[in-house]
Coordinates of C-alpha atoms in Angstrom, one line a residue:
M242 CA -3.5 56.0 -37.9
K243 CA -5.9 54.5 -35.3
Q244 CA -3.1 52.2 -34.1
R245 CA -0.7 55.1 -33.7
L246 CA -3.3 57.1 -31.7
A247 CA -3.9 54.1 -29.4
I248 CA -0.2 53.8 -28.7
A249 CA 0.2 57.5 -28.1
A250 CA -2.8 57.5 -25.7
L251 CA -1.3 54.5 -23.8
G252 CA 2.0 56.3 -23.6
L253 CA 0.4 59.4 -22.2
L254 CA -1.5 57.3 -19.7
L255 CA 1.7 55.6 -18.5
S256 CA 3.5 58.9 -18.1
A257 CA 0.6 60.4 -16.1
C258 CA 0.4 57.6 -13.6
Q259 CA 2.1 57.6 -10.2
A260 CA 2.3 55.1 -7.3
V261 CA -0.8 54.8 -5.2
G262 CA -0.7 55.2 -1.5
P263 CA 1.6 57.6 0.5
D264 CA 5.3 57.9 -0.1
Y265 CA 7.2 56.8 3.0
K266 CA 8.8 59.4 5.2
L267 CA 9.2 59.7 8.9
P268 CA 6.4 61.8 10.4
D269 CA 7.5 65.0 11.9
E270 CA 6.0 64.0 15.2
A271 CA 8.0 60.7 15.5
A272 CA 9.9 60.4 18.7
V273 CA 13.1 59.8 16.9
K274 CA 13.1 63.4 15.6
R275 CA 12.8 64.9 19.1
G276 CA 15.8 67.0 19.8
D277 CA 15.8 66.2 23.6
L278 CA 16.5 62.6 22.8
Q279 CA 19.6 63.4 20.6
G280 CA 22.0 64.9 23.2
Q281 CA 24.5 63.5 25.6
L282 CA 23.5 60.6 27.7
A283 CA 23.2 61.2 31.5
G284 CA 25.8 59.7 33.7
E285 CA 28.9 60.9 31.9
G286 CA 31.7 61.6 34.4
N287 CA 34.2 59.4 36.1
N288 CA 32.6 56.1 34.9
V289 CA 31.8 56.5 31.2
V290 CA 32.9 58.7 28.4
S291 CA 31.1 60.0 25.3
A292 CA 33.1 58.1 22.8
P293 CA 31.9 55.8 20.0
V294 CA 30.9 52.4 21.2
P295 CA 33.3 49.8 19.7
A296 CA 31.8 47.1 17.5
D297 CA 33.6 44.3 19.4
W298 CA 33.1 45.7 22.8
W299 CA 33.8 42.4 24.6
R300 CA 37.5 42.7 23.4
L301 CA 37.8 45.6 26.0
Y302 CA 38.1 42.8 28.6
K303 CA 41.3 41.6 26.9
D304 CA 40.4 38.0 27.7
P305 CA 41.5 35.6 24.9
R306 CA 39.3 32.8 26.4
L307 CA 36.2 35.1 26.3
D308 CA 37.0 36.1 22.7
E309 CA 37.2 32.5 21.7
L310 CA 33.8 31.8 23.4
V311 CA 32.2 34.6 21.5
R312 CA 33.8 33.5 18.2
Q313 CA 32.5 29.9 18.6
A314 CA 29.1 31.1 19.6
M315 CA 28.9 33.3 16.5
A316 CA 29.8 30.3 14.3
S317 CA 27.3 27.7 15.7
N318 CA 24.6 29.3 17.8
T319 CA 21.1 28.0 16.8
D320 CA 19.4 31.4 17.3
L321 CA 21.7 33.0 14.8
R322 CA 21.0 30.1 12.4
V323 CA 17.3 30.8 12.7
A324 CA 17.8 34.5 12.2
A325 CA 20.0 33.8 9.1
A326 CA 17.3 31.6 7.6
N327 CA 14.6 34.2 8.2
L328 CA 16.8 36.8 6.6
Q329 CA 17.4 34.6 3.6
R330 CA 13.7 34.0 3.3
S331 CA 13.0 37.7 3.3
R332 CA 15.5 38.3 0.6
Y333 CA 13.8 35.7 -1.6
Q334 CA 10.5 37.5 -0.9
V335 CA 12.1 40.7 -2.3
Q336 CA 13.1 38.8 -5.4
Q337 CA 9.6 37.4 -5.7
A338 CA 8.1 40.9 -5.4
E339 CA 10.6 42.3 -8.0
S340 CA 9.6 39.4 -10.4
A341 CA 5.8 40.3 -10.2
G342 CA 4.4 42.1 -13.3
G343 CA 6.5 42.9 -16.3
W344 CA 7.2 40.3 -18.9
S345 CA 5.9 36.7 -18.6
A346 CA 5.9 33.9 -21.1
G347 CA 4.6 30.3 -21.4
V348 CA 4.6 27.3 -23.6
K349 CA 1.9 24.7 -23.9
A350 CA 1.8 21.5 -25.9
E351 CA -0.7 18.6 -25.8
A352 CA -1.9 15.7 -27.9
Q353 CA -5.0 13.5 -27.4
R354 CA -7.3 11.1 -29.1
L355 CA -10.5 13.2 -29.3
Q356 CA -14.1 12.6 -30.0
E357 CA -15.4 16.2 -30.4
S358 CA -19.1 17.1 -30.1
G359 CA -20.7 17.8 -33.4
E360 CA -23.3 20.1 -31.9
A361 CA -20.5 22.3 -30.5
F362 CA -19.9 23.2 -34.2
L363 CA -23.6 23.4 -35.1
L364 CA -23.4 20.0 -36.9
T365 CA -26.1 17.4 -36.7
E366 CA -23.8 14.5 -37.7
K367 CA -21.2 12.9 -35.6
V368 CA -17.7 14.3 -35.9
P369 CA -15.0 11.6 -36.6
V370 CA -12.6 10.6 -33.9
A371 CA -9.1 12.1 -34.6
N372 CA -5.7 12.6 -33.1
I373 CA -5.7 16.2 -32.1
G374 CA -2.7 18.2 -31.0
S375 CA -1.9 21.8 -30.1
V376 CA 1.3 23.8 -29.6
G377 CA 1.3 27.4 -28.4
I378 CA 3.6 30.1 -27.1
S379 CA 2.3 33.1 -25.3
T380 CA 3.9 36.2 -23.8
S381 CA 2.5 39.2 -22.0
Y382 CA 3.6 42.4 -20.3
Q383 CA 1.7 43.7 -17.2
F384 CA 1.9 47.5 -16.8
D385 CA 2.3 48.8 -13.2
L386 CA 0.1 51.8 -14.0
W387 CA -0.8 52.5 -10.4
G388 CA 2.5 51.6 -8.8
T389 CA 0.9 48.7 -6.9
L390 CA 3.8 46.4 -7.8
Q391 CA 6.3 49.1 -6.9
R392 CA 4.7 49.4 -3.4
G393 CA 4.9 45.7 -3.1
I394 CA 8.6 45.8 -3.8
E395 CA 9.0 48.6 -1.2
S396 CA 7.2 46.6 1.4
A397 CA 9.2 43.5 0.8
Q398 CA 12.5 45.4 0.8
A399 CA 11.6 47.1 4.1
S400 CA 10.6 43.8 5.6
A401 CA 14.0 42.4 4.5
D402 CA 15.7 45.3 6.2
A403 CA 13.7 44.6 9.4
A404 CA 14.8 40.9 9.2
Q405 CA 18.4 42.1 8.9
A406 CA 17.9 44.2 12.1
A407 CA 16.3 41.2 13.8
A408 CA 19.5 39.2 12.9
D409 CA 21.5 42.0 14.5
I410 CA 19.4 41.8 17.6
A411 CA 20.0 38.1 17.8
R412 CA 23.8 38.7 17.5
I413 CA 24.1 41.3 20.2
T414 CA 21.9 39.3 22.5
L415 CA 24.0 36.3 21.9
V416 CA 27.2 38.1 22.7
A417 CA 25.8 39.5 25.9
D418 CA 24.6 36.1 27.0
V419 CA 28.0 34.6 26.4
V420 CA 29.8 37.3 28.3
R421 CA 27.2 37.1 31.1
S422 CA 27.4 33.3 31.4
Y423 CA 31.2 33.3 31.4
T424 CA 31.1 36.0 34.1
Q425 CA 28.8 33.9 36.1
V426 CA 31.2 31.0 36.0
C427 CA 34.1 33.1 37.1
A428 CA 32.2 34.9 39.8
A429 CA 30.9 31.6 41.2
N430 CA 34.4 30.2 41.4
E431 CA 35.8 33.3 43.0
E432 CA 33.0 33.6 45.6
L433 CA 33.3 29.8 46.3
A434 CA 36.9 30.2 47.2
I435 CA 36.1 33.1 49.6
A436 CA 33.2 31.1 51.1
N437 CA 35.5 28.2 51.8
E438 CA 37.9 30.5 53.6
S439 CA 35.0 31.9 55.7
L440 CA 33.8 28.4 56.4
D441 CA 37.3 27.3 57.6
L442 CA 37.6 30.3 59.9
Q443 CA 34.2 29.6 61.4
R444 CA 35.2 26.0 61.9
Q445 CA 38.3 27.1 63.8
S446 CA 36.2 29.5 65.8
T447 CA 33.7 26.8 66.7
E448 CA 36.6 24.4 67.8
L449 CA 38.1 27.2 70.0
T450 CA 34.7 28.0 71.6
Q451 CA 34.3 24.3 72.4
R452 CA 37.8 24.2 74.0
L453 CA 37.0 27.3 76.1
R454 CA 33.7 25.7 77.2
D455 CA 35.6 22.5 78.2
A456 CA 38.1 24.6 80.2
G457 CA 35.3 26.3 82.0
R458 CA 35.8 29.7 80.3
G459 CA 32.6 29.6 78.2
D460 CA 29.1 28.2 78.1
E461 CA 27.1 25.9 75.9
T462 CA 25.1 28.8 74.4
Q463 CA 28.2 30.2 72.8
V464 CA 29.1 26.8 71.4
T465 CA 25.6 26.3 70.0
R466 CA 25.6 29.8 68.4
S467 CA 29.0 29.1 66.8
Q468 CA 27.9 25.7 65.5
T469 CA 24.7 27.2 64.0
Q470 CA 26.7 29.8 62.1
Y471 CA 29.1 27.2 60.8
K472 CA 26.2 25.0 59.6
S473 CA 24.6 28.0 58.0
L474 CA 27.7 28.8 56.1
R475 CA 28.1 25.2 55.0
A476 CA 24.5 25.1 53.8
D477 CA 25.2 28.1 51.5
M478 CA 28.1 26.3 49.7
P479 CA 26.1 24.3 47.1
R480 CA 24.6 27.5 45.5
Y481 CA 28.0 28.5 44.3
E482 CA 28.5 25.2 42.5
A483 CA 25.0 25.4 41.2
A484 CA 25.7 28.9 39.8
R485 CA 28.9 27.7 38.2
Q486 CA 27.2 24.7 36.6
A487 CA 24.3 26.9 35.4
G488 CA 26.8 29.2 33.7
L489 CA 28.6 26.3 32.0
F490 CA 25.3 24.7 30.8
R491 CA 24.2 28.1 29.4
L492 CA 27.5 28.4 27.5
S493 CA 27.1 24.8 26.3
M494 CA 23.7 25.7 24.8
L495 CA 24.9 29.0 23.3
L496 CA 27.9 27.4 21.6
A497 CA 25.9 24.2 20.7
K498 CA 28.5 21.9 22.1
P499 CA 29.0 19.8 25.3
V500 CA 30.5 21.3 28.4
D501 CA 33.6 19.2 28.1
Q502 CA 34.2 20.7 24.7
L503 CA 34.2 24.3 25.8
P504 CA 37.6 26.2 25.5
A505 CA 40.2 25.0 28.0
G506 CA 40.0 26.7 31.4
T507 CA 36.4 28.0 31.1
G508 CA 35.1 26.0 34.0
S509 CA 38.0 26.9 36.3
C510 CA 38.0 30.6 35.6
A511 CA 38.3 32.3 39.0
E512 CA 38.9 36.0 38.0
L513 CA 36.1 38.2 36.8
P514 CA 36.5 39.8 33.3
H515 CA 37.5 43.4 33.9
I516 CA 37.5 46.5 31.7
A517 CA 40.4 48.8 32.7
Q518 CA 39.1 52.0 31.1
L519 CA 36.2 54.3 31.0
L520 CA 33.2 52.8 29.2
P521 CA 32.4 54.4 25.8
V522 CA 28.7 55.1 25.5
G523 CA 28.4 57.6 22.6
D524 CA 25.4 60.0 22.5
G525 CA 21.6 59.8 22.1
A526 CA 21.7 60.4 18.3
A527 CA 24.3 57.7 17.7
L528 CA 22.3 55.3 20.0
L529 CA 19.1 55.7 18.1
K530 CA 20.9 55.0 14.8
R531 CA 22.9 52.1 16.2
R532 CA 20.4 50.0 18.1
P533 CA 19.0 47.3 15.8
D534 CA 15.6 47.2 17.5
V535 CA 15.1 50.9 16.6
R536 CA 16.1 50.2 13.0
Q537 CA 13.8 47.2 12.9
A538 CA 10.8 49.2 14.1
E539 CA 11.6 51.9 11.6
R540 CA 11.7 49.4 8.7
Q541 CA 8.5 47.8 9.9
L542 CA 6.9 51.3 9.7
A543 CA 8.2 51.7 6.2
A544 CA 6.8 48.3 5.2
A545 CA 3.4 49.1 6.7
T546 CA 3.3 52.4 4.8
A547 CA 4.0 50.6 1.5
R548 CA 1.2 48.1 2.2
I549 CA -1.3 51.0 2.1
G550 CA -0.4 51.4 -1.6
V551 CA -0.7 47.7 -2.2
A552 CA -4.2 47.7 -0.7
T553 CA -5.1 50.9 -2.7
G554 CA -4.0 49.4 -5.9
A555 CA -6.7 46.7 -5.6
L556 CA -9.2 49.4 -6.5
Y557 CA -7.8 49.8 -10.0
P558 CA -7.8 47.6 -13.0
D559 CA -4.8 45.5 -14.2
I560 CA -3.7 46.3 -17.7
S561 CA -1.5 44.1 -19.8
I562 CA -0.6 43.5 -23.4
G563 CA 0.1 40.1 -24.8
A564 CA 0.7 37.9 -27.9
T565 CA 0.1 34.3 -28.7
V566 CA 1.2 32.1 -31.6
G567 CA 0.5 28.4 -32.1
T568 CA -1.0 25.6 -34.1
V569 CA -4.1 23.5 -33.3
G570 CA -5.5 20.7 -35.3
I571 CA -5.1 17.1 -36.4
L572 CA -1.6 15.9 -35.5
D573 CA -0.6 15.2 -39.1
N574 CA -1.6 18.8 -40.2
L575 CA 0.1 20.7 -37.3
G576 CA 2.1 23.6 -38.6
T577 CA 0.2 24.0 -41.9
G578 CA -1.7 27.1 -42.7
P579 CA -5.2 25.9 -41.7
T580 CA -4.0 25.0 -38.2
N581 CA -1.9 28.0 -37.4
R582 CA -3.2 30.8 -35.2
W583 CA -1.8 34.0 -33.6
G584 CA -3.1 36.9 -31.6
F585 CA -2.0 40.2 -30.2
G586 CA -3.8 42.8 -28.1
P587 CA -4.3 44.4 -24.7
L588 CA -6.1 42.9 -21.7
I589 CA -7.9 44.8 -19.0
S590 CA -8.9 43.0 -15.9
W591 CA -10.8 44.8 -13.2
T592 CA -12.5 43.4 -10.1
V593 CA -15.2 45.8 -8.9
P594 CA -13.9 47.1 -5.5
T595 CA -16.4 45.4 -3.2
N596 CA -16.0 42.6 -0.6
G597 CA -14.1 44.9 1.8
A598 CA -11.5 46.4 -0.6
R599 CA -11.8 49.8 0.9
A600 CA -11.9 48.3 4.4
R601 CA -8.5 46.7 3.7
I602 CA -7.1 50.1 2.9
H603 CA -8.3 51.5 6.2
E604 CA -6.9 48.4 7.9
A605 CA -3.5 49.1 6.3
E606 CA -3.7 52.7 7.5
A607 CA -4.5 51.6 11.0
A608 CA -1.6 49.1 10.9
T609 CA 0.7 52.0 9.9
Q610 CA -0.5 54.1 12.9
G611 CA 0.2 51.1 15.1
A612 CA 3.7 50.6 13.6
L613 CA 4.4 54.3 14.2
A614 CA 3.3 54.0 17.8
H615 CA 5.5 50.9 18.2
F616 CA 8.4 52.7 16.7
D617 CA 8.0 55.6 19.1
G618 CA 7.8 53.1 22.0
V619 CA 11.0 51.4 20.9
V620 CA 12.8 54.7 20.7
L621 CA 11.7 55.8 24.1
N622 CA 12.5 52.4 25.5
A623 CA 16.0 52.5 24.1
I624 CA 16.6 55.8 25.9
R625 CA 15.1 54.4 29.1
E626 CA 17.1 51.2 29.0
T627 CA 20.3 53.1 28.4
Q628 CA 19.7 55.8 31.1
T629 CA 18.7 53.0 33.5
G630 CA 21.8 51.0 32.7
L631 CA 24.0 54.0 33.2
A632 CA 22.3 54.8 36.6
Q633 CA 22.6 51.2 37.8
Y634 CA 26.2 51.0 36.6
T635 CA 27.1 54.2 38.5
A636 CA 25.3 53.0 41.6
Q637 CA 27.0 49.6 41.5
L638 CA 30.4 51.2 41.1
Q639 CA 29.8 53.5 44.1
R640 CA 28.8 50.5 46.2
R641 CA 31.8 48.5 45.0
D642 CA 34.1 51.5 45.9
A643 CA 32.6 51.8 49.3
L644 CA 33.0 48.1 50.0
D645 CA 36.6 48.3 48.7
E646 CA 37.2 51.0 51.3
A647 CA 35.5 48.9 54.0
G648 CA 37.7 46.0 52.9
E649 CA 40.8 48.0 53.4
S650 CA 39.7 49.0 56.9
A651 CA 38.8 45.4 57.7
K652 CA 42.2 44.2 56.4
E653 CA 44.0 46.8 58.5
A654 CA 41.9 45.8 61.6
A655 CA 42.6 42.1 61.0
D656 CA 46.4 42.8 60.7
Q657 CA 46.4 44.9 63.8
T658 CA 44.5 42.3 65.8
H659 CA 46.8 39.5 64.6
R660 CA 49.9 41.5 65.7
F661 CA 48.3 42.1 69.1
F662 CA 47.6 38.3 69.3
Q663 CA 51.2 37.6 68.5
A664 CA 52.3 40.1 71.2
G665 CA 49.9 38.5 73.7
R666 CA 47.7 41.5 73.8
A667 CA 44.6 39.9 72.1
S668 CA 43.1 36.5 72.2
F669 CA 43.1 33.9 69.5
L670 CA 39.3 34.2 69.3
A671 CA 39.6 37.9 68.7
D672 CA 42.1 37.3 66.0
L673 CA 39.8 34.8 64.3
Q674 CA 36.8 37.1 64.5
A675 CA 38.8 40.0 63.0
T676 CA 40.0 37.7 60.1
R677 CA 36.4 36.4 59.6
T678 CA 35.1 40.0 59.4
Y679 CA 37.6 40.8 56.8
T680 CA 36.7 37.6 54.9
D681 CA 33.0 38.6 55.1
V682 CA 33.8 42.0 53.6
R683 CA 35.8 40.3 50.8
A684 CA 32.7 38.1 50.0
Q685 CA 30.5 41.2 49.8
L686 CA 33.1 42.9 47.6
A687 CA 33.3 39.9 45.3
A688 CA 29.5 39.9 45.0
A689 CA 29.7 43.7 44.3
N690 CA 32.3 43.2 41.6
T691 CA 30.0 40.6 40.0
Q692 CA 27.1 43.1 40.0
V693 CA 29.4 45.7 38.4
A694 CA 30.4 43.2 35.7
M695 CA 26.8 42.3 35.0
S696 CA 25.8 46.0 34.9
Q697 CA 28.6 46.6 32.3
I698 CA 27.1 43.8 30.1
D699 CA 23.6 45.2 30.5
L700 CA 24.8 48.6 29.6
F701 CA 26.6 47.5 26.4
L702 CA 23.5 45.5 25.5
A703 CA 21.4 48.6 25.9
L704 CA 23.9 50.6 23.9
G705 CA 23.4 48.2 21.0
G706 CA 27.1 47.5 20.6
G707 CA 28.3 44.4 18.7
W708 CA 25.8 44.0 15.9
E709 CA 28.3 45.3 13.3
S710 CA 30.7 42.4 14.0
G711 CA 30.4 39.7 11.4
R712 CA 27.3 41.2 9.9
T713 CA 26.2 39.5 6.7
H714 CA 25.8 41.6 3.6
A715 CA 22.4 43.2 3.1
A716 CA 20.9 46.1 1.2
P717 CA 21.4 49.2 3.2
A718 CA 18.4 50.2 5.3
S719 CA 17.0 53.7 5.4
K720 CA 18.2 55.6 8.4
P721 CA 15.7 56.9 10.9

């Protein structure tokens, strides 16, 4: 009867217990719940459209070479390898947390030549030396009465979800870096070609100025000024090659292979990647669910909240029940009745909550408040980055369009001047100057196109597109 009452009391105790610490939920005051951050993103119009952001956004360029660069980078990039290793480690930490508590078992066996102390057995004579052995099997079950282990599992799982989000961040950052580096190579080659044309025109202008001076129709000042401009243009040429090499070296590092093993034609690309459609940007609500840094910060908040329960559980005793069976005695007698032993019963272990146990709870609570503030900051920064990217992209497009119009005017003026020159109504120098003006505008337009391309990349990075592609399997994270 006493045994039955003890078991019933233990069952009631188990049923009455609940997990220590707060259950995780997003606070009502969290920035991610603000309605004014969930609507349409500013800037929608002729440049962008409120459509879902594609997973493989770089395929919008329709550039097979760029697709191959991204594929190879996904397969061999060192940053992704680090992120994958961190994710795998976090998953093992979840397994470790799930294995804590519950059933455990052990086996122990030993044999030794032993001189035991007689006085240990209240004997005055010497105990004979003997061959002593012992074999024992033990098992126990630790009850998670206070939910401490459950909170530990919750914390580990949330940390694993945060590691998955970190891997997603590494992936979209890698894609953006690959596209940016490839664009840099193409832009450098294109701008170098235009710069060579401008340099050649200036050389012709300088030679003509010298001939006019020699014929008495000019002075030395005009020659010197023309030579100075030529030298200035020539001095600017190395930077294009440097930019090209920098882009190739960056691609080499991102793909973890030498430059000469990059996909064929990468170094000679002379046309910028171009998206011939409106850019899909989604809306604010989709953005906050899609960006991996937002998901990472939310999962870090969940992990910090669970750690409050872990710290609180240290205030309460650990209760387990166990059993042992074994045999101890002289080796020749092991297994006989006099050497056999067994035991069964509960075990309560409680460390008096001193030495800063309550301070650790307050520390965990403060860490949770910090994680919430960080989460809010990440949400607000996501909106800021996206809105800034949209504004800059729109401004770059407007500048590019204005330069395009200027280029059309400069081309028309150059064509008219050339026709006048052919008809004898304009000088050769005027023809050269008009052509050089057109070339200068082309150089500005090429630089503007480069800035537009870079703004597109920054915008897609801010939108968080690309993390879904090739994502490794992971337990689903709670959505903010």
